[in-house]
PDB file of C-alpha atoms in Angstrom:
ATOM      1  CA  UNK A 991       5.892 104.372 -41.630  1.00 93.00           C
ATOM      2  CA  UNK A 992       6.695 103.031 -38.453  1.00 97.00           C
ATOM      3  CA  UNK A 993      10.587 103.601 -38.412  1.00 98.00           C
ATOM      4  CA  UNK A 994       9.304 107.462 -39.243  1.00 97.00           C
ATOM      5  CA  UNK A 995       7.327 107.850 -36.497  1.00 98.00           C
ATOM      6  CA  UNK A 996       9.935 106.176 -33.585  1.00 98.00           C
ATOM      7  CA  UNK A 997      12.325 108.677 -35.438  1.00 98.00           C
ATOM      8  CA  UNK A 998      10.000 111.464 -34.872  1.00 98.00           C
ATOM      9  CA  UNK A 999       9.847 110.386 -31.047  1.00 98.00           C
ATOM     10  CA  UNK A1000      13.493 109.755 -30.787  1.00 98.00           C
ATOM     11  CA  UNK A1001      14.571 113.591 -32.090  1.00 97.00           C
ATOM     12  CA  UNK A1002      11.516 115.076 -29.361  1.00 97.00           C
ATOM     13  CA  UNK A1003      13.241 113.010 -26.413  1.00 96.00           C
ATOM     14  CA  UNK A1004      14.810 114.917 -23.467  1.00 96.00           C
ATOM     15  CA  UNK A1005      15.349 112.463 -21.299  1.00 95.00           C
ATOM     16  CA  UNK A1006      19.032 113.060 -20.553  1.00 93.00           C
ATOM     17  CA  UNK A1007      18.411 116.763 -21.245  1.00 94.00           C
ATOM     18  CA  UNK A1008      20.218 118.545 -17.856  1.00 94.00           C
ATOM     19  CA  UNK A1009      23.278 116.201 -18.458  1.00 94.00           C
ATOM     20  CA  UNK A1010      24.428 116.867 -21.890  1.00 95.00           C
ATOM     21  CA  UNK A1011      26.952 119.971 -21.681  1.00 93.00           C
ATOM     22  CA  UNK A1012      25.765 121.688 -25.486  1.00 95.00           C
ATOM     23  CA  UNK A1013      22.356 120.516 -25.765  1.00 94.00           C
ATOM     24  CA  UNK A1014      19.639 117.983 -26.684  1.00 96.00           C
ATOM     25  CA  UNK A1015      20.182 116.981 -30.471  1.00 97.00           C
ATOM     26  CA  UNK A1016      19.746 113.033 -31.426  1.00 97.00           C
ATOM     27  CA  UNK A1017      21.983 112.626 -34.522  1.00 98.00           C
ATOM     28  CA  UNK A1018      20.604 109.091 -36.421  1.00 98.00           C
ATOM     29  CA  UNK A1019      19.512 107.945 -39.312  1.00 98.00           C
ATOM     30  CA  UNK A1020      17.526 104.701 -40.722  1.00 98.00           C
ATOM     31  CA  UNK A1021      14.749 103.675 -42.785  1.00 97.00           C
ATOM     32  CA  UNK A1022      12.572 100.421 -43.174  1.00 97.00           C
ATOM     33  CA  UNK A1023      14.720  99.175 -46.210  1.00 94.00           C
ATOM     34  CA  UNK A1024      17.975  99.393 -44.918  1.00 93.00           C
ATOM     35  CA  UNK A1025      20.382  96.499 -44.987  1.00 91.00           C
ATOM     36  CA  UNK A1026      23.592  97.541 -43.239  1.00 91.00           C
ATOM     37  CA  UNK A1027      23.525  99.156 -39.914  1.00 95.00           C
ATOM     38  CA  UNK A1028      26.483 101.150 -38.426  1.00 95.00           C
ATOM     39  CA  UNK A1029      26.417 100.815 -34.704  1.00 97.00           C
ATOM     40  CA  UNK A1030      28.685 103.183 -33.474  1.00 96.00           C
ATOM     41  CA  UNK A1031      29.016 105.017 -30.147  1.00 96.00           C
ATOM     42  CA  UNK A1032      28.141 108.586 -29.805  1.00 96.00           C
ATOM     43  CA  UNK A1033      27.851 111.897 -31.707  1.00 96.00           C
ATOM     44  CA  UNK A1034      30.966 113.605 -31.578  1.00 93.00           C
ATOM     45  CA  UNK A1035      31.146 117.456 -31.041  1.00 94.00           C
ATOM     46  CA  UNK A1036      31.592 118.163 -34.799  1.00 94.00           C
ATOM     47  CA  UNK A1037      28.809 116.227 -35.852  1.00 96.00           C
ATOM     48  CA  UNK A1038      26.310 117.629 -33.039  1.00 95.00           C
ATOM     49  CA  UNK A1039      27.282 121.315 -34.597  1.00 95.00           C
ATOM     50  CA  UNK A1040      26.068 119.104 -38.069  1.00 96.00           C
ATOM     51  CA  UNK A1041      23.458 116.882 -37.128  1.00 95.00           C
ATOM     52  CA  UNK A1042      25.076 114.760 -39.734  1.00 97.00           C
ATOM     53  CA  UNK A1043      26.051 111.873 -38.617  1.00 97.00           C
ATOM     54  CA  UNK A1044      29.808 110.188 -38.683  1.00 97.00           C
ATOM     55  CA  UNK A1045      30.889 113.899 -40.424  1.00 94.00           C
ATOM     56  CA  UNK A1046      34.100 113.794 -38.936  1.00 94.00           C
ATOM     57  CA  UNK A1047      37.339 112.148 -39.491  1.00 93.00           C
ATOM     58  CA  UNK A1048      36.885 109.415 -37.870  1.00 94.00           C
ATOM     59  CA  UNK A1049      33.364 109.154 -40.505  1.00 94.00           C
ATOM     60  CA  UNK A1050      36.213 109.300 -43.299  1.00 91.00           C
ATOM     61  CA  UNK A1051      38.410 106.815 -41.990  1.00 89.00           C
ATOM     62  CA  UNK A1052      35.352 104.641 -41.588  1.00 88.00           C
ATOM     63  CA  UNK A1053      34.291 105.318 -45.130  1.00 85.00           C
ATOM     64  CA  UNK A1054      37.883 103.885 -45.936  1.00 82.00           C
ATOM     65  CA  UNK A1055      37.616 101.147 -44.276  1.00 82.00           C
ATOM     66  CA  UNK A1056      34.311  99.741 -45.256  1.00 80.00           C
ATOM     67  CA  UNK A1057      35.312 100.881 -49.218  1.00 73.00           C
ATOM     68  CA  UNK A1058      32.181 102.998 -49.595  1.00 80.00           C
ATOM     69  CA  UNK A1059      31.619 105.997 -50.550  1.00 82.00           C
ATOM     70  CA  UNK A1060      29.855 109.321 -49.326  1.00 89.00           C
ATOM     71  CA  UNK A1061      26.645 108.801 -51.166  1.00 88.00           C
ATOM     72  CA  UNK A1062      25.651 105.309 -50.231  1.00 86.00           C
ATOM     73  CA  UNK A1063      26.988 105.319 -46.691  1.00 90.00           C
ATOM     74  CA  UNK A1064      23.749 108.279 -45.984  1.00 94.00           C
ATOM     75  CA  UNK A1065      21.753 106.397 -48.327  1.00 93.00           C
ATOM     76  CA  UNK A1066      19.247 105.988 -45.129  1.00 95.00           C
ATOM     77  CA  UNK A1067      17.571 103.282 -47.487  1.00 93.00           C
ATOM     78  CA  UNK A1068      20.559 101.163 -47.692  1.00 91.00           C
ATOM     79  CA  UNK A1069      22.669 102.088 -44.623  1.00 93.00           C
ATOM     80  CA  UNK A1070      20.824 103.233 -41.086  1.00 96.00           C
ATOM     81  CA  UNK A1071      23.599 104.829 -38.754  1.00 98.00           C
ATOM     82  CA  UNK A1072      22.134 104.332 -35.085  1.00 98.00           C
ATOM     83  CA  UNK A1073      24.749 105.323 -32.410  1.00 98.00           C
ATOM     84  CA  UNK A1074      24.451 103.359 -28.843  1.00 97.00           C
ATOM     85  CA  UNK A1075      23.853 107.123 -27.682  1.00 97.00           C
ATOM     86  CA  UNK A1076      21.673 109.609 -29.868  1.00 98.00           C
ATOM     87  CA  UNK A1077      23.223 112.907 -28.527  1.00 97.00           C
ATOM     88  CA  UNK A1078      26.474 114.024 -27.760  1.00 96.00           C
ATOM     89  CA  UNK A1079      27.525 113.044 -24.396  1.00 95.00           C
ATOM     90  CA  UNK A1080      30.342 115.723 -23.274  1.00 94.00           C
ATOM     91  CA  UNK A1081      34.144 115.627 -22.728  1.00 90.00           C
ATOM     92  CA  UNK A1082      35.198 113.508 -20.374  1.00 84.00           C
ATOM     93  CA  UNK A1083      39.037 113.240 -18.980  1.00 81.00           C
ATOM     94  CA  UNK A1084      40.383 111.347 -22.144  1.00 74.00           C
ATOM     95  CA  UNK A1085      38.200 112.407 -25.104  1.00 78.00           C
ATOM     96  CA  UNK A1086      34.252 112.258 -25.037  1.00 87.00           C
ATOM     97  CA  UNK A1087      32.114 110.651 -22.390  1.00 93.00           C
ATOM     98  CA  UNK A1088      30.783 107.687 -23.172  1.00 94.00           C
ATOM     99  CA  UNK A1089      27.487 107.355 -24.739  1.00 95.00           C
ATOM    100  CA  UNK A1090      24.243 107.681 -21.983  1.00 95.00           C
ATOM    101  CA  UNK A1091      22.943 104.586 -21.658  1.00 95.00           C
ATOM    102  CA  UNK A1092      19.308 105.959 -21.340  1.00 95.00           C
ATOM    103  CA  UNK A1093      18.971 105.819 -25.367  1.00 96.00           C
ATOM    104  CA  UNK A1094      19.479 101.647 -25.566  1.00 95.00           C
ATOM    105  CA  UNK A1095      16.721 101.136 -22.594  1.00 96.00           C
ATOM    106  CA  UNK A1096      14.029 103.678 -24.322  1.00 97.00           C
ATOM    107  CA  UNK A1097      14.946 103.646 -27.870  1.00 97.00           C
ATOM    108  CA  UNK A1098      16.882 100.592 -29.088  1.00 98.00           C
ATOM    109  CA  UNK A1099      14.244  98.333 -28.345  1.00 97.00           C
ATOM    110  CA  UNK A1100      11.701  99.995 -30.009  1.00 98.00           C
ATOM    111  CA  UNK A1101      13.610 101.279 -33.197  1.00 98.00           C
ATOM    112  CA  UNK A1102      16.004  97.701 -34.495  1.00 98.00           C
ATOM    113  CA  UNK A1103      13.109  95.807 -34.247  1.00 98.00           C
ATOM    114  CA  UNK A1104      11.575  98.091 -37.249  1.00 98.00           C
ATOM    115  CA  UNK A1105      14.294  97.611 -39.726  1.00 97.00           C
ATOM    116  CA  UNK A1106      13.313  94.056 -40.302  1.00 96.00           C
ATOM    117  CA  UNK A1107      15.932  94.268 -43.852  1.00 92.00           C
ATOM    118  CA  UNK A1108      19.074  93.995 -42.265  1.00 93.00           C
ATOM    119  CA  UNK A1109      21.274  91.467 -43.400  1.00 89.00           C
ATOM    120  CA  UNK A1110      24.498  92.649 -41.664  1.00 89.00           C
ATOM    121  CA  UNK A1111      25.570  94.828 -38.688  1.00 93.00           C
ATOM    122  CA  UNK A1112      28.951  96.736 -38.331  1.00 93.00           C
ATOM    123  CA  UNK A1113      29.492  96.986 -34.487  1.00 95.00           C
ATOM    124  CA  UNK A1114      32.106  99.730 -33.898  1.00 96.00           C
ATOM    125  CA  UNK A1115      33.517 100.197 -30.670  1.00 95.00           C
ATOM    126  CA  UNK A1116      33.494  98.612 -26.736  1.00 95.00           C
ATOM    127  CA  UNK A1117      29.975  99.920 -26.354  1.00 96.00           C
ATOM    128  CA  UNK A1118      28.673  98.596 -29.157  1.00 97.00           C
ATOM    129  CA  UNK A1119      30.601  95.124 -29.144  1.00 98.00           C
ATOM    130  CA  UNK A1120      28.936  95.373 -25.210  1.00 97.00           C
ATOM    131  CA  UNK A1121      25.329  95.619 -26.856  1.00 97.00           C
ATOM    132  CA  UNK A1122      25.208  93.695 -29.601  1.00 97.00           C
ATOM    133  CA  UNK A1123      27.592  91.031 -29.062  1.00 97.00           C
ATOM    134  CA  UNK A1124      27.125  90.947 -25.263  1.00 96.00           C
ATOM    135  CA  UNK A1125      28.991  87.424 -24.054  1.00 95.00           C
ATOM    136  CA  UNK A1126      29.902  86.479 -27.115  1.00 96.00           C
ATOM    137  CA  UNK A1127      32.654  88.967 -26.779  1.00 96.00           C
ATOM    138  CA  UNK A1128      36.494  87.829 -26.222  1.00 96.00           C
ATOM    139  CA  UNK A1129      38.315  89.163 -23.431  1.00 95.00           C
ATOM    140  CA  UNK A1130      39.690  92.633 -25.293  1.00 96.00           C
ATOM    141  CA  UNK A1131      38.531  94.448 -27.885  1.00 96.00           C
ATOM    142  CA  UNK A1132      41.510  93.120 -29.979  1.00 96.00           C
ATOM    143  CA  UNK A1133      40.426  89.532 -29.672  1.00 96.00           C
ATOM    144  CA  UNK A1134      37.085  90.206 -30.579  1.00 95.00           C
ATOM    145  CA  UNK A1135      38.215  92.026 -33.827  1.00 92.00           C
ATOM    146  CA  UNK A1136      40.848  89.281 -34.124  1.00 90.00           C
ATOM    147  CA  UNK A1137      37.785  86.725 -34.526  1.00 90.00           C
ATOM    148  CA  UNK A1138      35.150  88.964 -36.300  1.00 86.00           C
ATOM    149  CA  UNK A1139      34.567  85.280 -38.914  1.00 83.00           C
ATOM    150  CA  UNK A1140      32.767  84.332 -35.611  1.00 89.00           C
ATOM    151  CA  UNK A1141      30.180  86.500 -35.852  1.00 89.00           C
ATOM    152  CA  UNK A1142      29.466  86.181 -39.382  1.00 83.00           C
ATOM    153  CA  UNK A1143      26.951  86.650 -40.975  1.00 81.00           C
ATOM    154  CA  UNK A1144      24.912  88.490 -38.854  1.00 89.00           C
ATOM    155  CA  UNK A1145      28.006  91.512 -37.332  1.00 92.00           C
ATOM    156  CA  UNK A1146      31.271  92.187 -38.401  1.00 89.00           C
ATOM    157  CA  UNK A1147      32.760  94.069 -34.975  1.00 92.00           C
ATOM    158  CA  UNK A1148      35.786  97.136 -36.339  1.00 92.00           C
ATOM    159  CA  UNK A1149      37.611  99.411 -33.457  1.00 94.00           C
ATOM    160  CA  UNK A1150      36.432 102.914 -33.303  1.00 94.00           C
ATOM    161  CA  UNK A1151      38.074 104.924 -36.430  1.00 92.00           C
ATOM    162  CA  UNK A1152      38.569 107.960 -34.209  1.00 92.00           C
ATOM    163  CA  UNK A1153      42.027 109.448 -34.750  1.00 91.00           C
ATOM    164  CA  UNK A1154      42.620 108.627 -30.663  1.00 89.00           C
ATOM    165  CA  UNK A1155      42.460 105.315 -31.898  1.00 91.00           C
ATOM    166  CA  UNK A1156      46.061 105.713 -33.966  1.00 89.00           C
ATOM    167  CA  UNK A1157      48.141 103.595 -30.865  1.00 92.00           C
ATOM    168  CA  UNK A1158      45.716 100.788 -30.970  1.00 93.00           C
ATOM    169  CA  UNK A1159      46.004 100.720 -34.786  1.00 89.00           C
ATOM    170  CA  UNK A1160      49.860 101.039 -34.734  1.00 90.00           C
ATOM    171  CA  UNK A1161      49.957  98.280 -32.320  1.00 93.00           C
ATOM    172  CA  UNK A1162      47.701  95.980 -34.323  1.00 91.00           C
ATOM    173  CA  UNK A1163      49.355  96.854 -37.897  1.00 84.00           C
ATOM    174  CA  UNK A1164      47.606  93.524 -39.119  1.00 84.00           C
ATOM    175  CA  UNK A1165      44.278  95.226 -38.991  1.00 86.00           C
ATOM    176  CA  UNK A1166      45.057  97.449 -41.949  1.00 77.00           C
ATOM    177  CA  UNK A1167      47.566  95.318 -43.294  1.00 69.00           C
ATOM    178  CA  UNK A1168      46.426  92.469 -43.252  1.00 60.00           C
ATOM    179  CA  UNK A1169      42.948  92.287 -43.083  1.00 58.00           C
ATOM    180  CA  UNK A1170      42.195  94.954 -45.639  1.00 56.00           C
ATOM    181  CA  UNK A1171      45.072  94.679 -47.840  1.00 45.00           C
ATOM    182  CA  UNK A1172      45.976  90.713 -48.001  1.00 36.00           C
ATOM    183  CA  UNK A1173      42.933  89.254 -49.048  1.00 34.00           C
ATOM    184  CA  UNK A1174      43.192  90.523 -52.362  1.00 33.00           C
ATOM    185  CA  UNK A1175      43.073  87.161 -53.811  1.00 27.00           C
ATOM    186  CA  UNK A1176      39.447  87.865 -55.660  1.00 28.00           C
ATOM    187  CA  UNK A1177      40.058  91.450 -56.157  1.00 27.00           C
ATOM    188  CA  UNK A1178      40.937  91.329 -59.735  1.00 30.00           C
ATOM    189  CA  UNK A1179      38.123  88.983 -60.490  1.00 31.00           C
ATOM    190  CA  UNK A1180      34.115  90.355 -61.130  1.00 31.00           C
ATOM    191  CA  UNK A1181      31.872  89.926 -59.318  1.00 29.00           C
ATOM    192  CA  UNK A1182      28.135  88.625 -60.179  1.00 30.00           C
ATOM    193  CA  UNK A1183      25.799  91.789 -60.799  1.00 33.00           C
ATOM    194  CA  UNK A1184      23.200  91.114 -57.668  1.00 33.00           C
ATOM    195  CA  UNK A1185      26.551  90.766 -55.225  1.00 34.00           C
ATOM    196  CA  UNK A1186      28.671  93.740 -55.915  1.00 35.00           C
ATOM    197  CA  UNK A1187      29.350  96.377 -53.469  1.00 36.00           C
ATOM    198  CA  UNK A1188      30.758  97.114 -49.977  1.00 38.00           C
ATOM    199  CA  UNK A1189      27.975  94.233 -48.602  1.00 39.00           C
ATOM    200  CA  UNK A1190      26.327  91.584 -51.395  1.00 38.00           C
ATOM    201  CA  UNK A1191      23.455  93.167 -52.590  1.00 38.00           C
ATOM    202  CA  UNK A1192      23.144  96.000 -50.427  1.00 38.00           C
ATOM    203  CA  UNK A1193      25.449  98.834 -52.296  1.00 39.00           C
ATOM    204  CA  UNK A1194      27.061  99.674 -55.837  1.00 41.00           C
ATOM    205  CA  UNK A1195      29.892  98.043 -57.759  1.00 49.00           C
ATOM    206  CA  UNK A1196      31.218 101.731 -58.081  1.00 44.00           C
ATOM    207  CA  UNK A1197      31.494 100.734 -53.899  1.00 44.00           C
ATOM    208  CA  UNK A1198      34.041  97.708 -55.503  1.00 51.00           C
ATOM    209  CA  UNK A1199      36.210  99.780 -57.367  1.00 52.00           C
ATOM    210  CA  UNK A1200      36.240 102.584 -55.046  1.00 46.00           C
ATOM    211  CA  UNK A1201      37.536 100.037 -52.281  1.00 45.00           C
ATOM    212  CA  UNK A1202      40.014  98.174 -54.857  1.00 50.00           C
ATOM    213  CA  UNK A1203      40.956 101.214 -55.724  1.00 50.00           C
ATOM    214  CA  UNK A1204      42.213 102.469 -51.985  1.00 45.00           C
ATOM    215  CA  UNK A1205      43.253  99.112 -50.883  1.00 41.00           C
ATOM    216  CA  UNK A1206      43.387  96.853 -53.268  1.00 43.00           C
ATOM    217  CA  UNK A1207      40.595  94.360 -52.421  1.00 43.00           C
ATOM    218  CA  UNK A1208      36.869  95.065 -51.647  1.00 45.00           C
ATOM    219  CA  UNK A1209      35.641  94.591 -48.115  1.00 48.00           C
ATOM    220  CA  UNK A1210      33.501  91.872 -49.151  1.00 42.00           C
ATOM    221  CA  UNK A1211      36.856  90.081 -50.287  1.00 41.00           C
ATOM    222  CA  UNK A1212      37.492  90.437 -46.578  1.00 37.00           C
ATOM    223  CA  UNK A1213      34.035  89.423 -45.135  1.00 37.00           C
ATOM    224  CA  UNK A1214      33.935  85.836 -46.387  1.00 33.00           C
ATOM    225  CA  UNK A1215      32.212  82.157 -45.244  1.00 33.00           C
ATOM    226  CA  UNK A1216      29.360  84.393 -44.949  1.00 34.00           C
ATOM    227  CA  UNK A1217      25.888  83.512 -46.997  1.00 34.00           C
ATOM    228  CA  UNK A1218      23.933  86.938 -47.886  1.00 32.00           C
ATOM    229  CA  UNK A1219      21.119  85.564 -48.783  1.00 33.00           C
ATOM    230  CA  UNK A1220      21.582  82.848 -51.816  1.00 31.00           C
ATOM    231  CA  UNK A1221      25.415  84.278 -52.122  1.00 30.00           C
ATOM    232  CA  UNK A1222      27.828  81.946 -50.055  1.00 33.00           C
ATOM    233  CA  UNK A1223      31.556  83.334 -50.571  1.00 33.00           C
ATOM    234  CA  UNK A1224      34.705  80.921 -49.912  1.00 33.00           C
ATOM    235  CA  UNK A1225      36.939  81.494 -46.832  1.00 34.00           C
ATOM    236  CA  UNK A1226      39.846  83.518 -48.413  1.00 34.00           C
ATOM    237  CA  UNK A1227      43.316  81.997 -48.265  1.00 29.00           C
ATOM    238  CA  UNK A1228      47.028  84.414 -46.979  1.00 30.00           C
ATOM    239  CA  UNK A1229      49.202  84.494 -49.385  1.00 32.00           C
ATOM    240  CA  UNK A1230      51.106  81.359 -47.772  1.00 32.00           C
ATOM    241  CA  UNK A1231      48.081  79.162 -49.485  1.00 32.00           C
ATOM    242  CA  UNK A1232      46.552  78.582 -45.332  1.00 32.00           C
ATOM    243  CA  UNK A1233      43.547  79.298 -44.624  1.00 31.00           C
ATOM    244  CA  UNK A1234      43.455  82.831 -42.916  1.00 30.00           C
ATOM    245  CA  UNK A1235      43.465  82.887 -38.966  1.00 29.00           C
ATOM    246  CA  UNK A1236      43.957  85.610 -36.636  1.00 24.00           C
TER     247      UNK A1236
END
């Protein structure tokens, strides 16, 4: 198994060994059938004491957000969680430091091109949004959330969930509110059997009702004008009847 073995090689690495304050301990996960990919940032200091990763709070507001639950989202055969930096990086002046670039020049290169599955990529976070959507970015972070139908089907960029995040989210109350609560117009409605879950054919319809459940809609209510595969899902409409536009 290839994606085994770059693993393998990945969680011997010291390259950045004499700068990383508590230690040498690359927290992924991912597998050759995997459809979704997380790209987050960096291991935070919790979740280098449990080499699990995203076993934090800001994992649980994540979970929230994408409506899925515990057990799929470490289902390594449906979702690989790859960080842009393996290892926990430190504190720096205003939280952690960010994520050593060393792991996307040795490892990134080598390891997404394995996972030849995916269908969609989550890209959480400035140094993610630098990486995988590069100049296709908008000029904040904001706008490029603002216009994640633009990078449909292939990412769907979020902010980081990390509870240092709450001034951003309070000053963007449409993110929550409007993106994962408004477009509810499908929620009551089932879906076909080979679509349901957080992502079209990738996770569970107990992912559906776990997400209609917290926010009344399922995230792939939210992610829409996006063909999975044979699956092609109409742009939702605001409650006004227009076509929704952030």
């Amino acid at each position: 198994d290839p994606v085994a073995k770059t693993l393998k090689k990945i969680r011997a690495c010291r390259a950045c060994e004499r700068h990383l304050p508590l230690g040498v301990n690359p927290v992924l996960s991912a597998h050759g059938d995997a459809t979704v990919l997380i790209a987050g940032q960096a291991p935070g200091r919790k979740v280098h004491s449990t080499g699990t990763p995203w076993d934090d709070v800001s994992g649980d507001r994540l979970r929230r957000w994408l409506g899925i639950d515990r057990d799929d989202f470490y289902d390594e055969t449906k979702v690989a969680l790859i960080p842009m930096g393996f290892c926990y990086p430190g504190p720096g002046k205003s939280g952690e430091n960010p994520p050593r670039k060393i792991c996307r020049r040795l490892w990134h290169p080598k390891l997404l091109p394995q996972l030849k599955k995916l269908r969609l990529t989550v890209v959480i976070g400035r140094y993610a949004h630098d990486y995988y959507l590069a100049d296709r970015q908008r000029d904040s972070l904001t706008a490029t959330v603002r216009a994640w139908r633009e990078y449909s089907p292939d990412f769907f960029p979020l902010p980081h969930p990390s509870p240092r995040n709450k001034a951003w989210l309070k000053r963007n109350p449409w993110f929550e509110s409007e993106l994962f609560l408004r477009f509810g117009g499908r929620s009551g409605e089932p879906w076909p059997e080979q679509s349901t879950g957080c992502f079209p054919g990738a996770l569970g319809e107990k992912v559906q009702r776990y997400h209609r459940r917290q926010f009344g809609c399922a995230l792939v209510d939210v992610v829409t004008g996006v063909n999975f595969g044979d699956l092609e899902y109409p742009t939702p409409l605001l409650p006004s009847g227009q076509v929704g536009d952030f």
